[in-house]
Every structure is written in C-alpha cells, then in structure tokens.
Amino acid sequence: MSNENFIWGVATAAHQIEGAWLEGGKGLNTWDVFSHTPGKIANGDTSAVACDHYHRYEEDIELMAQLGVKGYRFSIAWSRILPQGKGAVNEEGIAFYNKLIDGLLAKGITPFITLYHWDLPATLQFENDGWLSYETAEYFAEYADVCFKAFGDRVKHWMTFNENWCSAVLGHGIGCFAPGRVSRTEPYIAAHNLCLAHGLTVQKFRQGDWGVIGIANNCDFREPLTDKPEDKAAAQEALEFFYGWLTDPVVFGEYPAIMVERLGDRLPKFTPEQKEMLKGSCDFLGLNHYTTHFASREKPTANLVGGDEGNGGIDEDQQVFLSRDPDWLQTSNGWFVVPWGIRKMLNWVYERYNQLPIYVTENGCCVADNDEKSAISDGFRADFIRGYTEAVVQAREEDGVDVRGYFGWTLMDNFEWAKGYEMRFGMIFCNFDTLERTPKESYYAYQEIIRNR
Ligand code: NOJ
C-alpha cells in the first residue's frame, strides 16, 4: 500500500489538557467533580489547570506543526458547548474550538474530533443518572448535532466516543473513574446506553455532509498462552469481551454471542429497530492500543497478571486468566511493551469487522519522571514509538490491513485521570508549575519517523 492515504498524528483529550475549568462559560463535568473529591486522584491533583491549553493552544499548534504531524485528534468538552449538557449553547465554547480548528487548518493539520472523552456534564449525572439512563444518549445526540453544525464545514473526521470500555468498567464497575460507581451490572447498562448514543448520533450525522464518523474503542491484545484449543478460545473470547462488546453493536447491531450466552439477563437487549439503527454505523474504526497479555483458560503456574481469581466483575465473566512473558519490558504504569501485539490486534480488528478502515487513535508509553532534565531524555519512549510504529507499518504494508493513520498518545504530559500528573505520556514535557513545554527525545524521534515515512 502506498503512503498516500496514511496520516501521522498525535492525540489529546479536552479534560486532560484544557484546564480553565471555570472559564469561558463552561459548565462543570463529572471529572471536575471527581477530581475535586478528596482521595480520588493521586497526590490530590486536580484537573482545574492541567496544561492550560485553553489559553496556550496557539503555542501547542505550533509545537505540532514543528513535529510534522498532519493530523490532530482532540476532544470537545461537552460542558463547554452546553454547560448543562442540554439546553442553551455557550457561544464562547464554540468560539474556542473554532479558533483551534482554524489554527490547525492554517498549519495544514487535519482535525479529528472526538465528541466524548469521558467528561460528562455534571447536571446530566446528577439529574439524569448519567449513562445509566437512555435520556443521556438522546442528549448526547443533540449535543453532537450542535457540533456537526458548528464545525462540520471544516472538520471531516469524527469519532463519537473514546474508550467506552473505560467509561463502563472503570466508571461503573471498579469505580476508579468518574462517576465512581461500583457494580457488577451497571457496566453493561452504561455500555448499552453509550452504544445507543453512538447510533442516535450517527443517524443525525448522516443527514448532513460532514465527512466520516467512527468510534475510538480500546483493546489490549490477547495472545493464546499455548496452542491448546481452550487457550485459543480464551484469547478470542477475551478480545470479544473487550473490543467486541463495545464495537460489535455499532458494526453488526448485536453483542458478541459469547457475551449473550454467558451474561444472560445481565446483558441488556437491543430492540429490532435499535439493531437496524446501529448496524453499519461506523465508517471507520478507531483503535486505542497500549499493551498485550497472554490468555489461558486454566490458571497459569507462573507470571500471572491481575488477582489470583481474576479482577472480579467483567474479568470474572470472561473466565480468562492473563499472564505475561517475564522478559517483556514494562512502562511506569505497569503496561508491557509488546510491539507485535499491535500488529496482531490490527489484523484481528480488520478481519472481524469486514475490512472497515482503521485508525490507531491512540498508542503511547508512560514514563513517570518529574525531573525535567532526565524526563526529556526519554530514550525508552522513543524506542517504544519506533517499535510500535514499525509494527503498524508492517500490518499495513505486509499484511494488507487498511490502517489509515497513527495518532501517538500524547502530544504533551497531561492530567492522567486518577493517576494525576505523575504518570507522564507526553512527547513534550509539561512543567506543571510554570506550564512551560519542552520537547523530549521522543518528540524528535517521532519527527524523524514522520519525515522518513
Ligand atoms: C487512554 C485514554 O483515552 C487516555 O485518556 C489516557 O490518557 C491514555 N489511555 C493513557 O492512559
């Protein structure tokens, strides 16, 4: 495949970089509330200022231009557009994203918008029960329509949701993410409404002429631990419980059969009309991918990852044990560096979803280092990027997978959700006291990759 329709980019998310939490007419969202709740975020960090991108976006666009990326994936903060999540539009919010979009286009950088990267307007959480309620899905589609009409003349690449798995499992199962709910059934209800919200939104999208739309779901790869049929089945089922759960509905209009069978009444059902609405509702698939594990049906005798009995909740529902190769390198947040995993993952997605085009909408590496001098010498991250981008190119050029782009996570160190500012993923160092940005070694390594490819 030629390089013509392949785009190199970087990704960020509104809540992780913008700051200005009480400015520009923005309403509060669930992460504003969560990050100001004592005990929820490492070191008591909050997202109030983050990278202050709201005021420094021009400098950030310039840094992207210097990096040489041709694409930028960012998200819109719903509560900047509709402070209450519904009702009145905040023109200041529209104006901010207009300036950002126009600034990107002026530098030849194509905007890829994610409509929802976890920052639900707080009113919808407290008055409407958030994603546990179908009403939130309807409000989301209305918000999305406001965005299509405001930005769709210039923005032609859209994603409804980022990592619905995390909203469902971390937000409603384990409770380490906003809104902090702990339950064995709520993840399935939240996921159901998120899928329906995608469907309702795409219906509106297709009434206009605003380009293409997809979804950015995440998945770690699952490699069978052995050649035994039961381990191959375990790996396949684990992928279906992870990526398939949130992606099968928006491509096929159904949940994976294994989930229907195993979960019984705990898995909500789509009506025939909803299935029709959801079927074929992605023009492309986004893949956020960070790591790989081995999967087996029996508990392995060594190198187990996760708890002895799995991690409870959805992990238990899968009936799969995860393990690792002791030689795999690990990032600061414990994720294994396995470049071949992304290649296999891309092949799996391509095959399962009937050759829909794919974008790697996130991939990156955490190195916890607050000392600027040593943090900018991030050879570990540079190697990570070299390894993973090489594997993506192999998937495209050698395996024929229609991968259309790679968005590195992330442009600059930012608010890493419950981990606060400690876990840094940026190619640019952000000093959270002065807000000064300094490119790291990985920035230049990525610049080189872009230049050569
Ligand atoms: C996925 C999420 O989309 C992003 O917000 C997060 O910072 C990265 N993974 C790293 O954990």
Short mmCIF file of C-alpha atoms and ligand atoms in Angstrom, two decimals:
data_model
loop_
_atom_site.label_atom_id
_atom_site.label_comp_id
_atom_site.label_asym_id
_atom_site.label_seq_id
_atom_site.Cartn_x
_atom_site.Cartn_y
_atom_site.Cartn_z
CA MET A 1 0.00 0.00 0.00
CA SER A 2 1.28 3.45 -0.79
CA ASN A 3 1.66 6.08 1.92
CA GLU A 4 -0.80 8.40 0.27
CA ASN A 5 -3.80 7.83 2.49
CA PHE A 6 -1.90 7.36 5.72
CA ILE A 7 -1.75 10.12 8.31
CA TRP A 8 0.69 10.56 11.21
CA GLY A 9 -0.75 12.43 14.12
CA VAL A 10 -0.96 12.96 17.85
CA ALA A 11 -3.93 12.74 20.19
CA THR A 12 -5.11 14.54 23.31
CA ALA A 13 -8.37 14.95 25.23
CA ALA A 14 -10.06 18.16 26.37
CA HIS A 15 -10.24 17.37 30.05
CA GLN A 16 -6.61 16.27 30.22
CA ILE A 17 -5.14 19.43 28.72
CA GLU A 18 -7.52 22.39 28.65
CA GLY A 19 -7.79 23.48 32.27
CA ALA A 20 -9.79 26.74 32.55
CA TRP A 21 -12.38 24.71 34.35
CA LEU A 22 -14.40 27.74 35.46
CA GLU A 23 -13.78 29.93 32.44
CA GLY A 24 -15.33 30.66 29.09
CA GLY A 25 -18.85 29.84 30.25
CA LYS A 26 -18.02 26.16 30.72
CA GLY A 27 -20.26 24.08 32.99
CA LEU A 28 -18.93 21.52 35.45
CA ASN A 29 -18.46 17.94 34.35
CA THR A 30 -18.18 14.68 36.26
CA TRP A 31 -14.37 14.77 36.18
CA ASP A 32 -14.32 18.28 37.64
CA VAL A 33 -16.37 16.89 40.50
CA PHE A 34 -14.42 13.64 40.80
CA SER A 35 -11.03 15.33 40.70
CA HIS A 36 -12.09 17.70 43.47
CA THR A 37 -13.29 14.83 45.67
CA PRO A 38 -10.61 14.03 48.26
CA GLY A 39 -8.94 10.68 47.78
CA LYS A 40 -9.91 10.10 44.18
CA ILE A 41 -6.78 11.37 42.40
CA ALA A 42 -3.15 10.52 43.15
CA ASN A 43 -1.33 13.19 45.16
CA GLY A 44 -4.54 15.20 45.47
CA ASP A 45 -4.06 16.57 41.95
CA THR A 46 -6.99 18.24 40.20
CA SER A 47 -7.69 18.95 36.55
CA ALA A 48 -8.51 22.63 37.16
CA VAL A 49 -5.49 23.99 35.26
CA ALA A 50 -3.99 20.90 33.56
CA CYS A 51 -1.76 22.15 30.68
CA ASP A 52 -3.74 25.37 30.39
CA HIS A 53 -4.18 24.55 26.71
CA TYR A 54 -7.33 26.70 26.70
CA HIS A 55 -5.05 29.74 26.85
CA ARG A 56 -1.99 28.24 25.17
CA TYR A 57 -3.49 26.45 22.19
CA GLU A 58 -1.57 28.60 19.70
CA GLU A 59 1.75 27.50 21.15
CA ASP A 60 0.55 23.89 21.09
CA ILE A 61 -0.46 24.10 17.45
CA GLU A 62 2.99 25.46 16.66
CA LEU A 63 4.61 22.55 18.50
CA MET A 64 2.54 20.14 16.41
CA ALA A 65 3.49 21.91 13.22
CA GLN A 66 7.18 21.63 14.15
CA LEU A 67 6.71 17.98 14.98
CA GLY A 68 5.44 17.50 11.44
CA VAL A 69 2.12 15.77 12.20
CA LYS A 70 -0.60 16.02 9.60
CA GLY A 71 -3.42 15.02 11.94
CA TYR A 72 -4.53 16.02 15.42
CA ARG A 73 -7.10 14.08 17.37
CA PHE A 74 -8.64 16.11 20.18
CA SER A 75 -11.91 16.06 22.03
CA ILE A 76 -14.58 18.64 22.64
CA ALA A 77 -15.65 19.31 26.20
CA TRP A 78 -19.42 18.79 26.08
CA SER A 79 -19.91 21.19 29.02
CA ARG A 80 -18.09 23.98 27.14
CA ILE A 81 -20.65 23.71 24.34
CA LEU A 82 -23.70 23.00 26.51
CA PRO A 83 -22.85 23.93 30.11
CA GLN A 84 -25.79 21.91 31.45
CA GLY A 85 -25.36 19.14 28.88
CA LYS A 86 -28.64 20.19 27.29
CA GLY A 87 -30.45 23.41 26.51
CA ALA A 88 -28.60 26.66 25.88
CA VAL A 89 -25.48 26.71 23.71
CA ASN A 90 -22.43 28.55 25.06
CA GLU A 91 -21.10 30.62 22.16
CA GLU A 92 -17.75 31.15 23.89
CA GLY A 93 -17.19 27.42 23.79
CA ILE A 94 -17.98 27.30 20.08
CA ALA A 95 -15.61 30.23 19.53
CA PHE A 96 -12.76 28.45 21.32
CA TYR A 97 -12.97 25.34 19.15
CA ASN A 98 -13.37 27.46 16.03
CA LYS A 99 -10.07 29.16 16.81
CA LEU A 100 -8.43 25.81 17.44
CA ILE A 101 -9.76 24.26 14.22
CA ASP A 102 -8.87 27.27 12.11
CA GLY A 103 -5.39 27.40 13.64
CA LEU A 104 -4.82 23.73 12.81
CA LEU A 105 -6.05 24.06 9.25
CA ALA A 106 -3.82 27.09 8.71
CA LYS A 107 -0.85 24.83 9.51
CA GLY A 108 -2.04 22.00 7.28
CA ILE A 109 -3.07 19.80 10.22
CA THR A 110 -6.30 17.84 9.77
CA PRO A 111 -8.58 17.92 12.82
CA PHE A 112 -10.04 14.60 14.04
CA ILE A 113 -12.70 15.31 16.64
CA THR A 114 -13.77 13.02 19.46
CA LEU A 115 -17.14 14.15 20.78
CA TYR A 116 -16.83 12.46 24.15
CA HIS A 117 -13.68 11.70 26.07
CA TRP A 118 -15.26 10.95 29.48
CA ASP A 119 -16.20 14.45 30.68
CA LEU A 120 -19.96 14.17 31.10
CA PRO A 121 -21.73 17.42 32.05
CA ALA A 122 -22.36 17.11 35.80
CA THR A 123 -26.02 18.09 35.50
CA LEU A 124 -26.68 15.01 33.40
CA GLN A 125 -25.05 12.84 36.03
CA PHE A 126 -26.89 14.29 38.97
CA GLU A 127 -30.28 14.97 37.39
CA ASN A 128 -30.44 12.19 34.82
CA ASP A 129 -28.27 9.39 36.24
CA GLY A 130 -25.65 9.78 33.52
CA TRP A 131 -25.02 6.79 31.28
CA LEU A 132 -27.34 4.60 33.30
CA SER A 133 -30.16 6.43 31.61
CA TYR A 134 -31.23 6.34 27.98
CA GLU A 135 -32.05 10.05 28.19
CA THR A 136 -28.34 10.81 28.32
CA ALA A 137 -27.96 9.08 24.96
CA GLU A 138 -30.63 11.37 23.49
CA TYR A 139 -28.97 14.45 24.97
CA PHE A 140 -25.64 13.32 23.58
CA ALA A 141 -27.01 13.12 20.05
CA GLU A 142 -28.40 16.64 20.39
CA TYR A 143 -25.03 17.93 21.59
CA ALA A 144 -23.28 16.15 18.74
CA ASP A 145 -25.64 17.75 16.26
CA VAL A 146 -24.71 21.20 17.60
CA CYS A 147 -21.04 20.30 16.96
CA PHE A 148 -21.67 18.98 13.45
CA LYS A 149 -23.49 22.17 12.53
CA ALA A 150 -20.86 24.42 14.10
CA PHE A 151 -17.69 22.67 12.90
CA GLY A 152 -18.72 20.23 10.17
CA ASP A 153 -17.98 22.69 7.39
CA ARG A 154 -14.27 22.29 8.17
CA VAL A 155 -13.99 19.07 10.18
CA LYS A 156 -14.48 15.87 8.16
CA HIS A 157 -13.30 13.19 10.59
CA TRP A 158 -15.38 12.47 13.68
CA MET A 159 -15.46 9.97 16.49
CA THR A 160 -18.44 9.69 18.80
CA PHE A 161 -16.78 8.08 21.82
CA ASN A 162 -13.42 7.39 23.35
CA GLU A 163 -12.86 4.05 25.08
CA ASN A 164 -16.37 3.12 26.12
CA TRP A 165 -14.85 0.14 27.92
CA CYS A 166 -13.30 2.57 30.44
CA SER A 167 -16.50 4.57 30.93
CA ALA A 168 -18.33 1.32 31.59
CA VAL A 169 -15.83 -0.73 33.61
CA LEU A 170 -13.67 1.88 35.34
CA GLY A 171 -16.54 4.35 35.81
CA HIS A 172 -19.35 1.94 36.73
CA GLY A 173 -17.69 -1.36 37.68
CA ILE A 174 -14.48 -0.68 39.59
CA GLY A 175 -15.26 2.95 40.37
CA CYS A 176 -11.75 4.36 39.97
CA PHE A 177 -13.01 6.77 37.27
CA ALA A 178 -15.89 9.24 37.35
CA PRO A 179 -18.67 8.82 38.28
CA GLY A 180 -17.06 6.33 40.68
CA ARG A 181 -19.76 3.67 40.79
CA VAL A 182 -19.05 0.11 41.87
CA SER A 183 -21.31 -2.59 40.46
CA ARG A 184 -21.41 -5.86 38.56
CA THR A 185 -24.35 -4.97 36.36
CA GLU A 186 -24.05 -1.23 35.78
CA PRO A 187 -21.10 -1.52 33.37
CA TYR A 188 -23.38 -3.40 30.98
CA ILE A 189 -26.16 -0.83 31.31
CA ALA A 190 -23.83 2.12 30.81
CA ALA A 191 -22.21 0.45 27.79
CA HIS A 192 -25.65 -0.21 26.32
CA ASN A 193 -26.63 3.45 26.51
CA LEU A 194 -23.26 4.53 25.14
CA CYS A 195 -23.77 2.28 22.12
CA LEU A 196 -27.26 3.64 21.60
CA ALA A 197 -25.92 7.19 21.89
CA HIS A 198 -23.50 6.37 19.09
CA GLY A 199 -26.34 5.07 16.93
CA LEU A 200 -28.61 8.08 17.53
CA THR A 201 -25.71 10.41 16.77
CA VAL A 202 -24.76 8.74 13.51
CA GLN A 203 -28.37 8.99 12.36
CA LYS A 204 -28.11 12.76 12.75
CA PHE A 205 -24.62 12.85 11.22
CA ARG A 206 -25.76 11.14 8.07
CA GLN A 207 -28.39 13.79 7.47
CA GLY A 208 -25.60 16.26 6.74
CA ASP A 209 -22.44 16.40 4.66
CA TRP A 210 -19.83 16.35 7.39
CA GLY A 211 -17.41 13.63 6.29
CA VAL A 212 -16.88 10.30 8.04
CA ILE A 213 -17.66 9.08 11.53
CA GLY A 214 -16.41 6.23 13.70
CA ILE A 215 -15.69 5.33 17.29
CA ALA A 216 -12.41 5.02 19.23
CA ASN A 217 -12.61 1.87 21.33
CA ASN A 218 -9.66 0.43 23.20
CA CYS A 219 -8.28 -3.05 23.38
CA ASP A 220 -5.21 -4.78 24.70
CA PHE A 221 -4.20 -7.79 22.63
CA ARG A 222 -4.76 -11.32 23.96
CA GLU A 223 -2.34 -13.95 22.69
CA PRO A 224 -3.19 -17.60 23.47
CA LEU A 225 -0.75 -18.82 26.11
CA THR A 226 -0.40 -22.19 24.37
CA ASP A 227 -1.60 -23.82 21.15
CA LYS A 228 -4.29 -25.69 23.03
CA PRO A 229 -7.80 -25.09 21.63
CA GLU A 230 -9.04 -23.93 25.04
CA ASP A 231 -6.37 -21.21 25.22
CA LYS A 232 -7.12 -20.08 21.68
CA ALA A 233 -10.79 -19.87 22.64
CA ALA A 234 -9.89 -17.97 25.82
CA ALA A 235 -7.90 -15.38 23.85
CA GLN A 236 -10.63 -14.98 21.24
CA GLU A 237 -13.35 -14.61 23.88
CA ALA A 238 -11.26 -12.11 25.84
CA LEU A 239 -10.99 -9.93 22.72
CA GLU A 240 -14.73 -10.22 22.17
CA PHE A 241 -15.43 -9.20 25.78
CA PHE A 242 -13.08 -6.22 25.39
CA TYR A 243 -13.27 -4.68 21.92
CA GLY A 244 -16.20 -6.75 20.66
CA TRP A 245 -18.53 -5.74 23.49
CA LEU A 246 -18.43 -2.07 22.50
CA THR A 247 -17.76 -2.46 18.77
CA ASP A 248 -19.91 -5.38 17.57
CA PRO A 249 -23.11 -3.40 18.38
CA VAL A 250 -22.05 -0.40 16.29
CA VAL A 251 -21.00 -2.54 13.31
CA PHE A 252 -23.30 -5.58 13.44
CA GLY A 253 -26.10 -4.32 15.70
CA GLU A 254 -25.54 -7.19 18.19
CA TYR A 255 -23.37 -8.08 21.16
CA PRO A 256 -20.89 -10.94 20.71
CA ALA A 257 -22.66 -14.31 21.03
CA ILE A 258 -20.35 -15.41 23.85
CA MET A 259 -21.46 -12.44 25.95
CA VAL A 260 -25.14 -13.05 25.31
CA GLU A 261 -24.68 -16.67 26.31
CA ARG A 262 -22.62 -16.05 29.42
CA LEU A 263 -24.34 -12.98 30.83
CA GLY A 264 -27.97 -13.90 30.32
CA ASP A 265 -30.27 -11.26 31.77
CA ARG A 266 -27.39 -9.10 32.94
CA LEU A 267 -26.80 -8.01 29.34
CA PRO A 268 -29.44 -5.55 28.11
CA LYS A 269 -31.07 -6.26 24.74
CA PHE A 270 -31.42 -4.07 21.67
CA THR A 271 -34.87 -3.83 20.08
CA PRO A 272 -35.11 -4.77 16.38
CA GLU A 273 -35.30 -1.05 15.48
CA GLN A 274 -32.22 -0.27 17.56
CA LYS A 275 -30.31 -3.10 15.88
CA GLU A 276 -31.16 -1.64 12.49
CA MET A 277 -30.07 1.81 13.62
CA LEU A 278 -26.74 0.52 14.96
CA LYS A 279 -25.84 -1.81 12.12
CA GLY A 280 -23.24 -0.23 9.83
CA SER A 281 -22.99 2.92 11.93
CA CYS A 282 -19.20 3.25 11.60
CA ASP A 283 -17.37 4.48 8.52
CA PHE A 284 -14.10 3.55 10.20
CA LEU A 285 -12.90 2.08 13.48
CA GLY A 286 -10.53 3.72 15.90
CA LEU A 287 -8.25 1.54 17.98
CA ASN A 288 -6.60 2.72 21.17
CA HIS A 289 -3.98 0.14 21.98
CA TYR A 290 -1.36 0.04 24.70
CA THR A 291 -0.39 -3.50 25.70
CA THR A 292 -0.67 -7.27 25.34
CA HIS A 293 -1.18 -10.24 27.67
CA PHE A 294 -1.29 -13.99 27.26
CA ALA A 295 -4.70 -15.55 27.80
CA SER A 296 -5.47 -19.03 29.10
CA ARG A 297 -8.47 -20.94 30.39
CA GLU A 298 -6.60 -22.53 33.27
CA LYS A 299 -4.71 -20.52 35.83
CA PRO A 300 -1.07 -20.42 34.67
CA THR A 301 1.58 -21.75 37.01
CA ALA A 302 3.72 -18.61 36.65
CA ASN A 303 3.68 -14.96 35.56
CA LEU A 304 0.04 -14.35 36.35
CA VAL A 305 -1.21 -10.80 35.78
CA GLY A 306 -4.06 -9.49 37.93
CA GLY A 307 -5.52 -11.08 41.01
CA ASP A 308 -5.49 -14.76 41.81
CA GLU A 309 -9.15 -15.09 40.97
CA GLY A 310 -9.08 -12.52 38.19
CA ASN A 311 -10.10 -8.94 38.92
CA GLY A 312 -13.75 -9.60 39.63
CA GLY A 313 -16.63 -8.13 37.64
CA ILE A 314 -16.21 -8.34 33.93
CA ASP A 315 -12.88 -10.14 34.28
CA GLU A 316 -14.64 -12.95 36.05
CA ASP A 317 -17.40 -13.01 33.47
CA GLN A 318 -14.79 -13.71 30.82
CA GLN A 319 -13.37 -16.78 32.57
CA VAL A 320 -9.90 -15.98 31.27
CA PHE A 321 -6.57 -15.80 33.07
CA LEU A 322 -3.97 -13.30 31.94
CA SER A 323 -0.23 -13.69 32.14
CA ARG A 324 2.98 -12.26 30.73
CA ASP A 325 6.36 -13.12 29.40
CA PRO A 326 8.87 -12.26 32.16
CA ASP A 327 11.18 -10.76 29.52
CA TRP A 328 8.72 -8.11 28.43
CA LEU A 329 9.72 -4.56 29.33
CA GLN A 330 7.24 -2.61 31.43
CA THR A 331 6.25 1.05 31.38
CA SER A 332 5.95 3.06 34.62
CA ASN A 333 2.26 2.22 34.96
CA GLY A 334 2.92 -1.49 34.55
CA TRP A 335 1.92 -1.97 30.92
CA PHE A 336 4.05 -4.39 28.89
CA VAL A 337 5.88 -3.27 25.78
CA VAL A 338 4.93 -5.77 23.07
CA PRO A 339 5.08 -4.15 19.62
CA TRP A 340 3.97 -7.32 17.77
CA GLY A 341 0.73 -7.13 19.75
CA ILE A 342 -0.48 -4.07 17.86
CA ARG A 343 0.14 -5.80 14.54
CA LYS A 344 -1.90 -8.83 15.57
CA MET A 345 -4.55 -6.61 17.08
CA LEU A 346 -4.92 -4.65 13.83
CA ASN A 347 -5.24 -7.89 11.88
CA TRP A 348 -7.90 -9.12 14.31
CA VAL A 349 -9.96 -5.93 14.04
CA TYR A 350 -9.67 -5.84 10.27
CA GLU A 351 -10.81 -9.40 9.86
CA ARG A 352 -13.64 -9.31 12.38
CA TYR A 353 -15.17 -6.08 11.12
CA ASN A 354 -15.20 -6.96 7.43
CA GLN A 355 -12.28 -4.80 6.45
CA LEU A 356 -13.50 -1.46 7.71
CA PRO A 357 -10.69 1.13 7.57
CA ILE A 358 -8.87 1.53 10.88
CA TYR A 359 -7.06 4.39 12.57
CA VAL A 360 -4.77 3.77 15.52
CA THR A 361 -6.36 6.57 17.51
CA GLU A 362 -4.01 6.16 20.49
CA ASN A 363 -0.80 4.38 21.36
CA GLY A 364 1.86 5.54 23.76
CA CYS A 365 4.07 4.97 26.72
CA CYS A 366 4.12 6.11 30.32
CA VAL A 367 7.35 7.17 31.98
CA ALA A 368 6.88 8.65 35.44
CA ASP A 369 9.59 11.23 35.82
CA ASN A 370 9.02 14.71 37.19
CA ASP A 371 12.60 15.83 36.81
CA GLU A 372 12.70 17.81 33.61
CA LYS A 373 16.33 17.11 32.80
CA SER A 374 16.04 13.35 32.92
CA ALA A 375 12.44 13.28 31.67
CA ILE A 376 13.35 14.84 28.35
CA SER A 377 15.98 12.13 27.75
CA ASP A 378 13.24 9.59 27.19
CA GLY A 379 15.03 7.03 25.06
CA PHE A 380 12.68 4.38 26.47
CA ARG A 381 9.66 6.16 25.00
CA ALA A 382 11.47 6.86 21.72
CA ASP A 383 12.17 3.12 21.38
CA PHE A 384 8.56 2.35 22.23
CA ILE A 385 7.35 4.64 19.44
CA ARG A 386 9.84 3.19 16.95
CA GLY A 387 8.80 -0.34 17.78
CA TYR A 388 5.05 0.23 17.67
CA THR A 389 5.03 2.41 14.55
CA GLU A 390 7.15 -0.19 12.76
CA ALA A 391 4.60 -2.89 13.66
CA VAL A 392 1.75 -0.67 12.40
CA VAL A 393 3.57 -0.19 9.10
CA GLN A 394 4.05 -3.96 8.86
CA ALA A 395 0.34 -4.54 9.41
CA ARG A 396 -0.38 -2.12 6.61
CA GLU A 397 2.33 -2.96 4.11
CA GLU A 398 2.91 -6.66 4.72
CA ASP A 399 -0.48 -7.86 5.96
CA GLY A 400 -2.60 -5.53 3.85
CA VAL A 401 -4.62 -4.14 6.77
CA ASP A 402 -6.26 -0.86 5.76
CA VAL A 403 -4.76 1.25 8.56
CA ARG A 404 -5.23 4.87 7.64
CA GLY A 405 -3.33 6.60 10.41
CA TYR A 406 -1.44 6.54 13.69
CA PHE A 407 -2.07 9.04 16.48
CA GLY A 408 0.58 8.94 19.18
CA TRP A 409 -0.60 9.41 22.75
CA THR A 410 0.22 12.07 23.57
CA LEU A 411 1.39 15.49 22.48
CA MET A 412 2.37 16.63 25.96
CA ASP A 413 2.28 15.37 29.54
CA ASN A 414 -1.18 15.95 30.94
CA PHE A 415 -3.80 15.05 33.54
CA GLU A 416 -3.68 11.26 33.55
CA TRP A 417 -7.10 10.82 35.20
CA ALA A 418 -6.95 9.03 38.57
CA LYS A 419 -3.14 8.99 38.38
CA GLY A 420 -2.96 12.78 38.30
CA TYR A 421 0.13 14.37 36.80
CA GLU A 422 2.61 11.75 37.88
CA MET A 423 2.20 9.30 35.03
CA ARG A 424 3.56 11.15 32.03
CA PHE A 425 2.76 10.04 28.47
CA GLY A 426 3.87 13.16 26.57
CA MET A 427 6.36 13.62 23.77
CA ILE A 428 6.66 17.11 25.23
CA PHE A 429 7.48 17.74 28.87
CA CYS A 430 4.98 19.95 30.63
CA ASN A 431 6.22 21.70 33.75
CA PHE A 432 3.03 21.88 35.79
CA ASP A 433 4.29 24.80 37.88
CA THR A 434 5.35 27.11 35.06
CA LEU A 435 3.33 25.40 32.28
CA GLU A 436 6.38 25.60 30.10
CA ARG A 437 6.60 22.99 27.33
CA THR A 438 9.87 21.29 26.34
CA PRO A 439 10.11 18.68 23.57
CA LYS A 440 11.60 15.36 24.66
CA GLU A 441 13.86 12.99 22.78
CA SER A 442 10.74 11.03 21.74
CA TYR A 443 9.36 14.15 20.03
CA TYR A 444 12.42 14.27 17.80
CA ALA A 445 12.32 10.51 17.25
CA TYR A 446 8.71 10.75 16.10
CA GLN A 447 9.57 13.75 13.92
CA GLU A 448 12.19 11.58 12.23
CA ILE A 449 9.74 8.72 11.69
CA ILE A 450 7.24 11.09 10.10
CA ARG A 451 9.91 12.58 7.87
CA ASN A 452 11.16 9.19 6.68
CA ARG A 453 7.75 7.69 6.07
C1 NOJ B 1 -6.47 6.04 27.04
C2 NOJ B 1 -7.26 7.28 27.25
O1 NOJ B 1 -8.09 7.52 26.16
C3 NOJ B 1 -6.41 8.48 27.57
O2 NOJ B 1 -7.25 9.48 28.02
C4 NOJ B 1 -5.34 8.11 28.57
O3 NOJ B 1 -4.61 9.20 29.00
C5 NOJ B 1 -4.43 7.08 27.94
N1 NOJ B 1 -5.20 5.92 27.60
C6 NOJ B 1 -3.29 6.65 28.83
O4 NOJ B 1 -3.77 6.00 29.95
#
